[in-house]
PDB file of C-alpha atoms in Angstrom:
ATOM      1  CA  ALA A  30       8.413 -25.267   5.341  1.00 85.00           C
ATOM      2  CA  GLY A  31       9.240 -22.016   7.043  1.00 90.00           C
ATOM      3  CA  VAL A  32       9.486 -18.252   7.052  1.00 93.00           C
ATOM      4  CA  LEU A  33      12.479 -16.627   5.381  1.00 92.00           C
ATOM      5  CA  SER A  34      11.513 -13.020   6.147  1.00 92.00           C
ATOM      6  CA  ILE A  35       8.625 -10.749   7.067  1.00 91.00           C
ATOM      7  CA  GLU A  36       8.754  -7.036   6.332  1.00 90.00           C
ATOM      8  CA  VAL A  37       6.184  -4.347   7.024  1.00 88.00           C
ATOM      9  CA  LYS A  38       6.422  -2.253   3.868  1.00 91.00           C
ATOM     10  CA  GLN A  39       3.880   0.349   4.936  1.00 90.00           C
ATOM     11  CA  LEU A  40       2.171   1.168   8.220  1.00 89.00           C
ATOM     12  CA  ARG A  41      -0.002   4.247   8.132  1.00 89.00           C
ATOM     13  CA  LEU A  42      -1.306   5.140  11.585  1.00 84.00           C
ATOM     14  CA  GLU A  43      -3.265   8.218  10.489  1.00 84.00           C
ATOM     15  CA  ALA A  44      -6.510   8.092   8.536  1.00 83.00           C
ATOM     16  CA  PRO A  45      -6.830   6.369   6.158  1.00 86.00           C
ATOM     17  CA  PHE A  46      -5.175   3.599   8.192  1.00 90.00           C
ATOM     18  CA  LYS A  47      -3.245   1.027   6.136  1.00 92.00           C
ATOM     19  CA  ILE A  48      -0.800  -1.845   6.509  1.00 93.00           C
ATOM     20  CA  ASN A  49       1.232  -3.649   3.844  1.00 94.00           C
ATOM     21  CA  VAL A  50       3.234  -6.739   4.820  1.00 94.00           C
ATOM     22  CA  HIS A  51       5.552  -8.722   2.519  1.00 95.00           C
ATOM     23  CA  ALA A  52       6.535 -12.253   3.601  1.00 95.00           C
ATOM     24  CA  GLU A  53       8.978 -14.666   1.983  1.00 95.00           C
ATOM     25  CA  LEU A  54       8.128 -18.302   2.740  1.00 95.00           C
ATOM     26  CA  TRP A  55       9.848 -21.510   1.707  1.00 96.00           C
ATOM     27  CA  ILE A  56       9.001 -25.162   1.297  1.00 96.00           C
ATOM     28  CA  ASN A  57      11.508 -27.969   0.893  1.00 96.00           C
ATOM     29  CA  ASN A  58      10.795 -30.992  -1.289  1.00 96.00           C
ATOM     30  CA  PRO A  59      13.622 -33.500  -0.851  1.00 96.00           C
ATOM     31  CA  ASN A  60      11.682 -36.139  -2.789  1.00 96.00           C
ATOM     32  CA  GLY A  61      12.197 -37.379  -6.317  1.00 95.00           C
ATOM     33  CA  TRP A  62       9.662 -38.265  -8.950  1.00 94.00           C
ATOM     34  CA  PRO A  63       6.601 -38.313  -8.684  1.00 93.00           C
ATOM     35  CA  MET A  64       6.523 -36.028  -5.636  1.00 95.00           C
ATOM     36  CA  SER A  65       6.132 -32.537  -7.059  1.00 95.00           C
ATOM     37  CA  GLY A  66       3.288 -30.105  -6.848  1.00 95.00           C
ATOM     38  CA  ALA A  67       1.995 -26.582  -6.986  1.00 96.00           C
ATOM     39  CA  ILE A  68       0.353 -24.019  -4.773  1.00 96.00           C
ATOM     40  CA  GLU A  69      -2.347 -22.300  -6.784  1.00 96.00           C
ATOM     41  CA  VAL A  70      -4.078 -20.366  -4.002  1.00 95.00           C
ATOM     42  CA  LEU A  71      -2.939 -19.477  -0.516  1.00 94.00           C
ATOM     43  CA  ASP A  72      -4.863 -17.401   1.999  1.00 93.00           C
ATOM     44  CA  ALA A  73      -3.351 -16.836   5.439  1.00 93.00           C
ATOM     45  CA  ASN A  74      -5.095 -15.054   8.300  1.00 94.00           C
ATOM     46  CA  VAL A  75      -2.724 -12.520   9.858  1.00 93.00           C
ATOM     47  CA  THR A  76      -3.172 -11.527  13.484  1.00 92.00           C
ATOM     48  CA  SER A  77      -1.322  -9.352  15.964  1.00 91.00           C
ATOM     49  CA  LEU A  78      -0.133 -10.747  19.295  1.00 90.00           C
ATOM     50  CA  ASP A  79       0.707  -8.503  22.226  1.00 87.00           C
ATOM     51  CA  LYS A  80       4.462  -8.904  22.678  1.00 81.00           C
ATOM     52  CA  ASN A  81       4.240  -7.735  26.295  1.00 82.00           C
ATOM     53  CA  ASP A  82       1.177  -9.704  27.437  1.00 85.00           C
ATOM     54  CA  GLY A  83       0.675 -13.304  26.336  1.00 85.00           C
ATOM     55  CA  GLN A  84      -2.861 -13.254  27.756  1.00 92.00           C
ATOM     56  CA  SER A  85      -4.067 -10.432  25.500  1.00 91.00           C
ATOM     57  CA  PRO A  86      -6.319 -11.435  22.618  1.00 94.00           C
ATOM     58  CA  GLN A  87      -5.075 -11.872  19.074  1.00 94.00           C
ATOM     59  CA  LEU A  88      -6.265  -9.007  16.911  1.00 93.00           C
ATOM     60  CA  TYR A  89      -7.171  -9.801  13.314  1.00 93.00           C
ATOM     61  CA  ILE A  90      -5.277  -7.698  10.758  1.00 93.00           C
ATOM     62  CA  GLY A  91      -6.311  -9.252   7.455  1.00 93.00           C
ATOM     63  CA  THR A  92      -5.593 -11.976   4.909  1.00 95.00           C
ATOM     64  CA  ALA A  93      -2.263 -12.444   3.161  1.00 95.00           C
ATOM     65  CA  ASN A  94      -2.415 -13.859  -0.352  1.00 96.00           C
ATOM     66  CA  LEU A  95      -0.079 -15.633  -2.728  1.00 96.00           C
ATOM     67  CA  LEU A  96       1.164 -13.235  -5.415  1.00 92.00           C
ATOM     68  CA  GLN A  97       1.434 -15.897  -8.119  1.00 95.00           C
ATOM     69  CA  PRO A  98       1.120 -19.698  -8.336  1.00 97.00           C
ATOM     70  CA  VAL A  99       4.173 -21.629  -7.137  1.00 97.00           C
ATOM     71  CA  LYS A 100       5.601 -24.802  -8.691  1.00 97.00           C
ATOM     72  CA  ILE A 101       7.343 -27.141  -6.273  1.00 97.00           C
ATOM     73  CA  ALA A 102       9.753 -29.285  -8.258  1.00 97.00           C
ATOM     74  CA  THR A 103      11.466 -32.452  -7.062  1.00 97.00           C
ATOM     75  CA  HIS A 104      14.645 -32.118  -4.975  1.00 97.00           C
ATOM     76  CA  THR A 105      14.193 -28.356  -4.467  1.00 97.00           C
ATOM     77  CA  ASN A 106      13.776 -25.722  -1.796  1.00 97.00           C
ATOM     78  CA  THR A 107      11.259 -23.254  -3.226  1.00 97.00           C
ATOM     79  CA  THR A 108      10.805 -19.681  -1.972  1.00 96.00           C
ATOM     80  CA  PHE A 109       7.613 -17.744  -2.642  1.00 96.00           C
ATOM     81  CA  THR A 110       5.959 -14.489  -1.592  1.00 96.00           C
ATOM     82  CA  VAL A 111       2.704 -13.674   0.133  1.00 96.00           C
ATOM     83  CA  GLU A 112       1.435 -10.153   0.753  1.00 97.00           C
ATOM     84  CA  LEU A 113      -1.077  -8.490   2.983  1.00 96.00           C
ATOM     85  CA  ASN A 114      -2.541  -5.158   1.846  1.00 94.00           C
ATOM     86  CA  GLU A 115      -5.273  -4.018   4.190  1.00 90.00           C
ATOM     87  CA  GLY A 116      -7.007  -0.901   5.231  1.00 90.00           C
ATOM     88  CA  ILE A 117      -7.597  -0.715   8.969  1.00 88.00           C
ATOM     89  CA  SER A 118     -11.065   0.473   9.889  1.00 85.00           C
ATOM     90  CA  PRO A 119     -11.421   3.394  12.308  1.00 81.00           C
ATOM     91  CA  SER A 120     -13.538   1.029  14.443  1.00 84.00           C
ATOM     92  CA  GLU A 121     -10.495  -1.219  14.974  1.00 88.00           C
ATOM     93  CA  ALA A 122      -9.067   1.031  17.700  1.00 89.00           C
ATOM     94  CA  PRO A 123      -7.409  -1.801  19.719  1.00 91.00           C
ATOM     95  CA  LEU A 124      -5.397  -2.906  16.659  1.00 91.00           C
ATOM     96  CA  ARG A 125      -4.381   0.659  15.778  1.00 90.00           C
ATOM     97  CA  GLU A 126      -3.356   1.309  19.371  1.00 89.00           C
ATOM     98  CA  ARG A 127      -1.249  -1.871  19.531  1.00 89.00           C
ATOM     99  CA  LEU A 128       0.472  -1.153  16.218  1.00 88.00           C
ATOM    100  CA  ALA A 129       1.141   2.464  17.234  1.00 86.00           C
ATOM    101  CA  ALA A 130       2.595   1.389  20.589  1.00 85.00           C
ATOM    102  CA  ASP A 131       4.781  -1.345  19.037  1.00 83.00           C
ATOM    103  CA  CYS A 132       5.766   0.242  15.737  1.00 81.00           C
ATOM    104  CA  GLY A 133       4.933   3.933  15.873  1.00 78.00           C
ATOM    105  CA  PRO A 134       7.365   6.849  16.051  1.00 77.00           C
ATOM    106  CA  GLY A 135       7.474   6.728  19.868  1.00 77.00           C
ATOM    107  CA  SER A 136       8.362   3.034  19.994  1.00 77.00           C
ATOM    108  CA  LYS A 137      11.969   2.114  20.827  1.00 76.00           C
ATOM    109  CA  GLU A 138      12.010  -1.344  19.192  1.00 74.00           C
ATOM    110  CA  ARG A 139       9.561  -0.685  16.340  1.00 67.00           C
ATOM    111  CA  THR A 140       8.588  -4.361  16.240  1.00 66.00           C
ATOM    112  CA  THR A 141       5.341  -6.125  16.918  1.00 63.00           C
TER     113      THR A 141
END
């Protein structure tokens, strides 16, 4: 299993604050019958890490969810999508500040 891509589709740093993240994940099933399955529900907590200070706390962003159930057939590598669509509360100033510093218009790298 792994991450194929992660893309921030929307990051609004003015009120109302909002973030939308689209992630493509994959899972490999090299097995034959009877080893197949499905993912019906997937909830993933998404946090922000400080890229410049490994000692800084993780800041909770929200929960990413599976867009639709995924069937995992035998002998396949299956790609599926999860999305995070969250409003960011005005009280979450540390998260807004981190995202603005890492991804805002004044940021050189625009990554977090």
